[in-house]
CSV table of C-alpha atoms in Angstrom, one decimal:
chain,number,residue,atom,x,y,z
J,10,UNK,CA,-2.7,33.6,-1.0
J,11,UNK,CA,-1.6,34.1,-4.5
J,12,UNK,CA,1.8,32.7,-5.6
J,13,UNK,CA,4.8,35.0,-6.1
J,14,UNK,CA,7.1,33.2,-9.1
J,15,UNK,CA,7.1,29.5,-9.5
J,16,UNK,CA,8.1,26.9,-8.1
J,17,UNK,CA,11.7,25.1,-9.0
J,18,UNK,CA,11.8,21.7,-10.1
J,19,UNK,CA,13.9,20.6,-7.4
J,20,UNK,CA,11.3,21.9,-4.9
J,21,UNK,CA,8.5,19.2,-7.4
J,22,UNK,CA,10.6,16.6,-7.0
J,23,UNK,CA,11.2,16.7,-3.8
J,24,UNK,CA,7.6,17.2,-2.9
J,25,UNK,CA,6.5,14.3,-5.2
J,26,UNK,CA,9.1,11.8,-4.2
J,27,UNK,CA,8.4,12.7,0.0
J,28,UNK,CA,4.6,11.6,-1.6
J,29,UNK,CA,6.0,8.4,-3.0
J,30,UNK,CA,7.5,7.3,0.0
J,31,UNK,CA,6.2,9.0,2.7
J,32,UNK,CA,9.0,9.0,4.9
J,33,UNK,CA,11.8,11.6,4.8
J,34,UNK,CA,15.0,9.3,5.0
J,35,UNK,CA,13.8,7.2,2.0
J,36,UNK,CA,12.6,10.6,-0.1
J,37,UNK,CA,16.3,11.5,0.5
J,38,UNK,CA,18.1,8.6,-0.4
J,39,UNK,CA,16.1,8.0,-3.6
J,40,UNK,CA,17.0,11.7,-4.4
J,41,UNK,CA,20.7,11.6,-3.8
J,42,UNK,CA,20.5,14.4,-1.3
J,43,UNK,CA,20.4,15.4,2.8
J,44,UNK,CA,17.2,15.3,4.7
J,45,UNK,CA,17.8,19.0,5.6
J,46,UNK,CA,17.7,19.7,2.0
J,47,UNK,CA,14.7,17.7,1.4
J,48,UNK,CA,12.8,19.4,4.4
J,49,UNK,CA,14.0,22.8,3.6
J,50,UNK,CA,12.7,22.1,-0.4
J,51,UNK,CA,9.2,21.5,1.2
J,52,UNK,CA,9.2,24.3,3.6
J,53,UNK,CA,9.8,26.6,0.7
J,54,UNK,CA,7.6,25.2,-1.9
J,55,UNK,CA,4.6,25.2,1.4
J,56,UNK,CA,5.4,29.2,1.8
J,57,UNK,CA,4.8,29.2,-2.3
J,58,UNK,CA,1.6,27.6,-2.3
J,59,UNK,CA,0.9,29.4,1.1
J,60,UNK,CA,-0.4,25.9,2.5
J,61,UNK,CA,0.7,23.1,4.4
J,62,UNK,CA,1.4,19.8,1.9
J,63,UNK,CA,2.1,17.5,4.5
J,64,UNK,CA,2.0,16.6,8.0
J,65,UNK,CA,5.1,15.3,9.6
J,66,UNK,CA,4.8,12.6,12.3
J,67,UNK,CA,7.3,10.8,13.9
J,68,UNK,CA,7.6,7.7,11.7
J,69,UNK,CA,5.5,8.8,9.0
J,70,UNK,CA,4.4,11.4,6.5
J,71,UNK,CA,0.8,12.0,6.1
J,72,UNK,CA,-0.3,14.1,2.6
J,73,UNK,CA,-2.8,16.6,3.6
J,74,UNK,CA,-5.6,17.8,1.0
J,75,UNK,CA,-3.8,20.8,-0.3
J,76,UNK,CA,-0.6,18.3,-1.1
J,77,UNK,CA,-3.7,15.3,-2.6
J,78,UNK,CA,-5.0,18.5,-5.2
J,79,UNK,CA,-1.3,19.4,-6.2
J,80,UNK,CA,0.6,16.1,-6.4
J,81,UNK,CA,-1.0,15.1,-10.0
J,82,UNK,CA,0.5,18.5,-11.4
J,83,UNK,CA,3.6,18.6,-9.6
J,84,UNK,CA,4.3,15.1,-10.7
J,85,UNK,CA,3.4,16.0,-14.5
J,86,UNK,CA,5.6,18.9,-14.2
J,87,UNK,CA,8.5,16.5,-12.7
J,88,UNK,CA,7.7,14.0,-15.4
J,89,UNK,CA,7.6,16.3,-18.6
J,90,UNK,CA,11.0,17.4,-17.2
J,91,UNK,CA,12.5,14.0,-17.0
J,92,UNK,CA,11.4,12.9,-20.6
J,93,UNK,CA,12.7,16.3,-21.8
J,94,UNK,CA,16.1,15.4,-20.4
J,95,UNK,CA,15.8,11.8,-22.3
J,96,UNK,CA,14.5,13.1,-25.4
J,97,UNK,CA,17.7,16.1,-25.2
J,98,UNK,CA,20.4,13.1,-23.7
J,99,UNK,CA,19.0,10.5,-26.5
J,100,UNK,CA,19.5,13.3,-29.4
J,101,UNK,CA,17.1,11.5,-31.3
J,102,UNK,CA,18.5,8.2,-31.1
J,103,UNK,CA,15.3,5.8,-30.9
J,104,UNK,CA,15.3,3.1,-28.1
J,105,UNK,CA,18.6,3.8,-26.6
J,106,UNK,CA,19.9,3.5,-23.3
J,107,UNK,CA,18.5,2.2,-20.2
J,108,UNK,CA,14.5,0.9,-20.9
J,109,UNK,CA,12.9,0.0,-16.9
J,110,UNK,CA,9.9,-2.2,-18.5
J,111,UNK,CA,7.3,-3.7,-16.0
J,112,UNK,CA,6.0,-7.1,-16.8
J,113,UNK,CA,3.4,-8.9,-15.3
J,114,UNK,CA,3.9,-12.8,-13.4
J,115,UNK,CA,1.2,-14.4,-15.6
J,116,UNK,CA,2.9,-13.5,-18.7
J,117,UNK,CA,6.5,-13.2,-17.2
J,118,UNK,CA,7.8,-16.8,-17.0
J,119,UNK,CA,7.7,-17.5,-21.1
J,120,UNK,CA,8.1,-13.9,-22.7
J,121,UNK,CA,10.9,-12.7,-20.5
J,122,UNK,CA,13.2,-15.4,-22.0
J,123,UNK,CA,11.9,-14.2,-25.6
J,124,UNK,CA,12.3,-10.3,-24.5
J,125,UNK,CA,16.0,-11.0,-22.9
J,126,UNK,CA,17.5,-12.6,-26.0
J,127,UNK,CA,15.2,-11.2,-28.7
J,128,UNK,CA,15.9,-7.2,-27.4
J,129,UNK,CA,19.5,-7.6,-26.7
J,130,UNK,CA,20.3,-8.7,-30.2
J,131,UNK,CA,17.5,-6.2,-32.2
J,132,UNK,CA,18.3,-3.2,-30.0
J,133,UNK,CA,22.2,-3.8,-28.4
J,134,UNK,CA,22.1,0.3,-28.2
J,135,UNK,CA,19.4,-0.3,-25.2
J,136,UNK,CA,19.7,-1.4,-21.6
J,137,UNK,CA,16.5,-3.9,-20.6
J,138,UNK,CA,15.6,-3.5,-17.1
J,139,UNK,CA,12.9,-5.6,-16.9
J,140,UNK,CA,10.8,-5.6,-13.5
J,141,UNK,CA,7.9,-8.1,-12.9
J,142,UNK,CA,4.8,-7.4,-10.7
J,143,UNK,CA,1.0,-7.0,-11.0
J,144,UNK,CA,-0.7,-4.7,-12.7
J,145,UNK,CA,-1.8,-2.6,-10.2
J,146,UNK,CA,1.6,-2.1,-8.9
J,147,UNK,CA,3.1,-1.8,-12.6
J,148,UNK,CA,0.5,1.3,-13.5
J,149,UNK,CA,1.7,2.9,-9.8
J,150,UNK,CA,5.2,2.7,-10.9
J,151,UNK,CA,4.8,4.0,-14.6
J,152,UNK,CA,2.4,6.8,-13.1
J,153,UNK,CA,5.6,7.4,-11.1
J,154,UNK,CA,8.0,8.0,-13.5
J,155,UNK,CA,10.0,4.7,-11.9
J,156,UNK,CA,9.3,2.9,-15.6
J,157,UNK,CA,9.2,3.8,-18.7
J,158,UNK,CA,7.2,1.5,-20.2
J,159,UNK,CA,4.9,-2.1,-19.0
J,160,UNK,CA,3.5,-5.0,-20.4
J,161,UNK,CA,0.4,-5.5,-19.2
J,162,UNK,CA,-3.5,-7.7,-20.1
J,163,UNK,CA,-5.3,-4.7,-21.7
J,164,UNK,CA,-8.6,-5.6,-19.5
J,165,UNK,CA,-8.2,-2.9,-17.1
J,166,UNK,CA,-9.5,0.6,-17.2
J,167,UNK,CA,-6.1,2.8,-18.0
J,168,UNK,CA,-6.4,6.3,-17.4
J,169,UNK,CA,-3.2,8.5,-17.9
J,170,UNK,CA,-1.6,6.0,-20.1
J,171,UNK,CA,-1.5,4.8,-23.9
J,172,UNK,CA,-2.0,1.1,-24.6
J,173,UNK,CA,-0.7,-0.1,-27.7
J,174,UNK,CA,-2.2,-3.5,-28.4
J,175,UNK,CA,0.5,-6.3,-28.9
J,176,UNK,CA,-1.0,-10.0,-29.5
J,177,UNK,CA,-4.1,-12.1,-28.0
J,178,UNK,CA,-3.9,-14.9,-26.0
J,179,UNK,CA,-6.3,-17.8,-25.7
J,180,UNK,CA,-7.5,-18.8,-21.9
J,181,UNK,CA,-8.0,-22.9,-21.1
J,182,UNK,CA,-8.7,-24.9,-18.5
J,183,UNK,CA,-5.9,-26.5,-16.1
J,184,UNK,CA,-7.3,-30.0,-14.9
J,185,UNK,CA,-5.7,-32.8,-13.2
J,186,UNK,CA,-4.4,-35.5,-15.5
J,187,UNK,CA,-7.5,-38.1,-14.1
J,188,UNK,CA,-10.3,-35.4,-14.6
J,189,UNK,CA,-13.0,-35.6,-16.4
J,190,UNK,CA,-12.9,-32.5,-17.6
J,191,UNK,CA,-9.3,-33.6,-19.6
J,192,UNK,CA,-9.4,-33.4,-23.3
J,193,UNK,CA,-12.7,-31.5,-23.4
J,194,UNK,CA,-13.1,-29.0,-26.0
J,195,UNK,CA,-16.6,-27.9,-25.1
J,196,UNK,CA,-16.7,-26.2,-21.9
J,197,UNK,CA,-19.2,-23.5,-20.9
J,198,UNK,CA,-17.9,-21.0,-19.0
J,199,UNK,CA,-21.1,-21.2,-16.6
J,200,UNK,CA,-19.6,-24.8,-15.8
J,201,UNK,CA,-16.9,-23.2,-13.7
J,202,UNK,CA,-19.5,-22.7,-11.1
J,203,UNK,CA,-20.0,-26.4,-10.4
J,204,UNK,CA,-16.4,-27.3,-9.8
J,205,UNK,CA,-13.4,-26.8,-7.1
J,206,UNK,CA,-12.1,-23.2,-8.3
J,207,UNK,CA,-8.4,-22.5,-7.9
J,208,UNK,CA,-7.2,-18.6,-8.1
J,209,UNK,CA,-4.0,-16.5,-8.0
J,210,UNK,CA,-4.2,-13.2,-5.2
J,211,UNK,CA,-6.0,-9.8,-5.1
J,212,UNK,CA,-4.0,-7.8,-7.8
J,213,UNK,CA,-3.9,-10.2,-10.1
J,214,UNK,CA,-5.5,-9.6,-13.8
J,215,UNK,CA,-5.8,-13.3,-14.7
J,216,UNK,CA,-7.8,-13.3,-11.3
J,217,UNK,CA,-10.0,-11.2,-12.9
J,218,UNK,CA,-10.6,-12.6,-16.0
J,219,UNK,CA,-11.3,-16.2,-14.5
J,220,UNK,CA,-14.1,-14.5,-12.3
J,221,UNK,CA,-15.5,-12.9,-15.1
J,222,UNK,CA,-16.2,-16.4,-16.7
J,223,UNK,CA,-18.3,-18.1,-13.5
J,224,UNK,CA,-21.0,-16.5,-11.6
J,225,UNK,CA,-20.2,-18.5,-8.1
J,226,UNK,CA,-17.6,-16.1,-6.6
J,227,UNK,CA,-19.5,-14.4,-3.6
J,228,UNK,CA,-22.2,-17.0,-2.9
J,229,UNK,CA,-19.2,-19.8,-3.5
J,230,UNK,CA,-15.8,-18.5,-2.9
J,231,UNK,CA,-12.9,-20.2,-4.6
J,232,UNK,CA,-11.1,-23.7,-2.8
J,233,UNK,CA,-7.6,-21.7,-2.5
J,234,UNK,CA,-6.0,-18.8,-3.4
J,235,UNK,CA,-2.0,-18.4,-4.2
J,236,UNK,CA,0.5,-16.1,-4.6
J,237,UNK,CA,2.1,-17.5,-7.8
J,238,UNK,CA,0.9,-19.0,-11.4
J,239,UNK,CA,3.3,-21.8,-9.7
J,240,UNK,CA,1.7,-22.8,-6.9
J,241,UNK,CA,-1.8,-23.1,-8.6
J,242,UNK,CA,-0.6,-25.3,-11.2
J,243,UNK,CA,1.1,-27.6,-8.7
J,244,UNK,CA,-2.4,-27.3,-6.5
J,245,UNK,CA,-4.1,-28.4,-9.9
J,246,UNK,CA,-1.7,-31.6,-10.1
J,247,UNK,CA,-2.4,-32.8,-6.8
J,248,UNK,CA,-6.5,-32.9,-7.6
J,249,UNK,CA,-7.4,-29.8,-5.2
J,250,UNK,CA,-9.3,-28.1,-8.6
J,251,UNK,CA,-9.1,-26.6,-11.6
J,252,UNK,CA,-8.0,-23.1,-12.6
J,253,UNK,CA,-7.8,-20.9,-15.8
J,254,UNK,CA,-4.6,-20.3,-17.2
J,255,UNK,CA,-3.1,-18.2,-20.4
J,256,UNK,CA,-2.5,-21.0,-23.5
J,257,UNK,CA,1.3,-20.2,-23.4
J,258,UNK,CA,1.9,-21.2,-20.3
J,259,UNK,CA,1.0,-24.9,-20.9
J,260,UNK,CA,4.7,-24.9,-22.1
J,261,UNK,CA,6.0,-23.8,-18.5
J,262,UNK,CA,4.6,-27.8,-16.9
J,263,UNK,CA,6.7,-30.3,-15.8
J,264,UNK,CA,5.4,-33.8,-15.9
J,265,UNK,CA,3.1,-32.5,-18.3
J,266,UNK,CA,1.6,-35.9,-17.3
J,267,UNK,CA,0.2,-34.8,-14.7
J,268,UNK,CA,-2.2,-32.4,-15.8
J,269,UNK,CA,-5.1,-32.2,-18.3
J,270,UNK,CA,-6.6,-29.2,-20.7
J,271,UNK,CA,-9.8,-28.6,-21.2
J,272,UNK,CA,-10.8,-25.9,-23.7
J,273,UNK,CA,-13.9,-23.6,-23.9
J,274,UNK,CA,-16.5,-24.5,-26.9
J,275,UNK,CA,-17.9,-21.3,-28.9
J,276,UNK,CA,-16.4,-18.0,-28.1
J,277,UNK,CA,-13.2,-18.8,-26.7
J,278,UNK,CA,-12.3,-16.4,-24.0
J,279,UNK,CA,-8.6,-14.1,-24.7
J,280,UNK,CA,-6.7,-12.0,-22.9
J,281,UNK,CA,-5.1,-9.3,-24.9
J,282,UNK,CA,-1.6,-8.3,-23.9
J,283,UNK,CA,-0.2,-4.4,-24.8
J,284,UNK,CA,2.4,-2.2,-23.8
J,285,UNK,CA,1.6,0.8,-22.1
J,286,UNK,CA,3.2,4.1,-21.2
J,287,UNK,CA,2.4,7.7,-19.9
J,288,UNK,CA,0.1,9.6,-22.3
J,289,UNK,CA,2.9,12.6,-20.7
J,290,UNK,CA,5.8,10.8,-22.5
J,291,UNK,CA,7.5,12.1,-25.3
J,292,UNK,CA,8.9,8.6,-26.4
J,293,UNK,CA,5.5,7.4,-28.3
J,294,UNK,CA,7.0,7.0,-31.1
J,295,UNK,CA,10.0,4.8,-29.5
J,296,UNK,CA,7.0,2.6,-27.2
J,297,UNK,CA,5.3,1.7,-30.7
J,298,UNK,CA,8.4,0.4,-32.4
J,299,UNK,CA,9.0,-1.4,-29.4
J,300,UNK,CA,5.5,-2.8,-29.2
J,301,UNK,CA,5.8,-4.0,-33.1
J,302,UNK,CA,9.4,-5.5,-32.4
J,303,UNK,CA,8.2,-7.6,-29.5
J,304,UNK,CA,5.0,-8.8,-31.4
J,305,UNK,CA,7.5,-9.7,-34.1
J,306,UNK,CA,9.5,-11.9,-31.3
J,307,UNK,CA,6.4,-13.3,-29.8
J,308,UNK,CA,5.5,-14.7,-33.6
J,309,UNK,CA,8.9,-16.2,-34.8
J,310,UNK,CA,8.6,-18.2,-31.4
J,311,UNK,CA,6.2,-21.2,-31.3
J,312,UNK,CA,4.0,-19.5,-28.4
J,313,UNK,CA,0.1,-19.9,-29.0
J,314,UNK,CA,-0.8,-16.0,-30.0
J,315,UNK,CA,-2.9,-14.4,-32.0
J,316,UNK,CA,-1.6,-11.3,-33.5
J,317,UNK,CA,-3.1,-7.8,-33.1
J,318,UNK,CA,-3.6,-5.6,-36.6
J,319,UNK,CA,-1.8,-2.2,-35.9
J,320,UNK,CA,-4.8,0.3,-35.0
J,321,UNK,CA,-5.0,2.9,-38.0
J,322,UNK,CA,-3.7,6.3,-37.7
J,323,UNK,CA,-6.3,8.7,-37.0
């Protein structure tokens, strides 16, 4: 059934944020409006597309197949809409107002402080909201629209976004203080196999990367697995193994004491952090000033980096 006119933007939005959440009451109440008027926005954008987009149950909403093929242009349409209202509400004024930036837990405990301070004083014309989750859940959100922007380890296959290359971080070795591991400067990655391996949870990059070192996970699965960065260090302390951790966050222990470092001999393995935002966006130019200025911060600091040269303009 062909379309007669199109579709209003509040019938989009409604229809991608009853996706999102996949329950009426919450649609509503992140919209600001009735569920009548939600329910009615779908019922008329269903009799546009001549299809049913979803199936209401009783406690849930299901997307049908119809709604699965749309949803990627109706949220494009919604989010070129939004960033035309930012670019027309900004009036050209770079970074400004409120910036919702995702940040991931591995990297979260020692940049945040630098990004608090640094941001505040370089850009007092912008709001920081800063958010921390994994990266999975941070590329959901920016796909979204519910950020703007995230920092993020660049490892990951990112479709739909740009990634603007920030700084490089070395990976070490956590040990107990009494290994015999400590001090070492000449580990093989393949020697991760043989000993007592200690990761963070599903979801987690630096989970990832440590599994890409060792060839044991499958036949050997890891001693424990943890929520936080925190509660593999402290498991690390007590003896119950090793684990692979970003060179900054060596500053974040307390005893130091009580653990050892061992570092990888030859190619030393890195992690390289970026910023990344919706390919959709019309802020590029804003994301890479703010990428430079928190590379900047990250160097004046005494945090273990290795800077990133700019990529040249094609």
């Amino acid at each position: 059934m062909p379309i007669s006119s199109s579709p209003s933007f509040s019938q989009l939005r409604a229809f991608v944020a009853l996706c999102d959440h996949q329950h009426f009451g919450e649609a509503a109440t992140a919209l600001g409006v009735s569920q009548p008027s939600l329910s009615q926005a779908i019922t008329a954008l269903e009799k546009r597309v001549g299809g049913e987009l979803v199936e209401r149950t009783t406690r849930r909403v299901l997307v049908t197949s119809l709604g699965e093929a749309l949803l990627p242009f109706a949220r494009d349409a919604v989010l070129a809409a939004e960033a035309f209202n930012e670019a027309a509400s900004s009036q050209g004024a770079a970074l400004s107002g409120t910036m919702r930036l995702g940040i991931i837990p591995t990297i979260a405990p020692y940049l945040a402080p630098i990004l608090l301070d640094g941001l505040r004083e370089a850009l007092p014309q912008m709001e920081l909201d800063l958010r921390e989750m994994v990266t999975g859940d941070n590329l959901d959100q920016l796909a979204q629209g519910r950020l703007d922007a995230a920092i993020i380890s660049l490892e990951d296959d990112l479709q739909r976004t740009t990634a603007i290359p920030m700084f490089d971080e070395q990976l070490v070795i956590l040990t107990a203080a009494d290994h015999p591991w400590a001090g070492r400067t000449d580990v093989s990655p393949a020697e991760l196999d043989s000993q007592p391996l200690l990761l963070l949870d599903e979801g987690n990059c630096l989970r990832d990367q440590t599994l890409s070192l060792c060839q044991r996970y499958g036949t050997q699965p890891p001693i424990a697995v943890a929520t936080t960065l925190s509660t593999v260090t402290r498991m690390v302390a007590h003896g119950s193994g090793v684990t692979v951790i970003p060179e900054g966050a060596l500053q974040l222990l307390t005893p130091s004491t009580e653990y050892g470092v061992a570092r990888f001999g030859g190619e030393v393995p890195l992690r390289r952090m970026g910023l990344v935002h919706r390919v959709s966006s019309s802020r590029g130019a804003d994301f890479a000033q703010l990428a430079s200025l928190i590379s900047r911060l990250v160097s004046e600091t005494d945090l273990p980096t290795i800077p990133v040269k700019p990529l040249a303009a094609a």
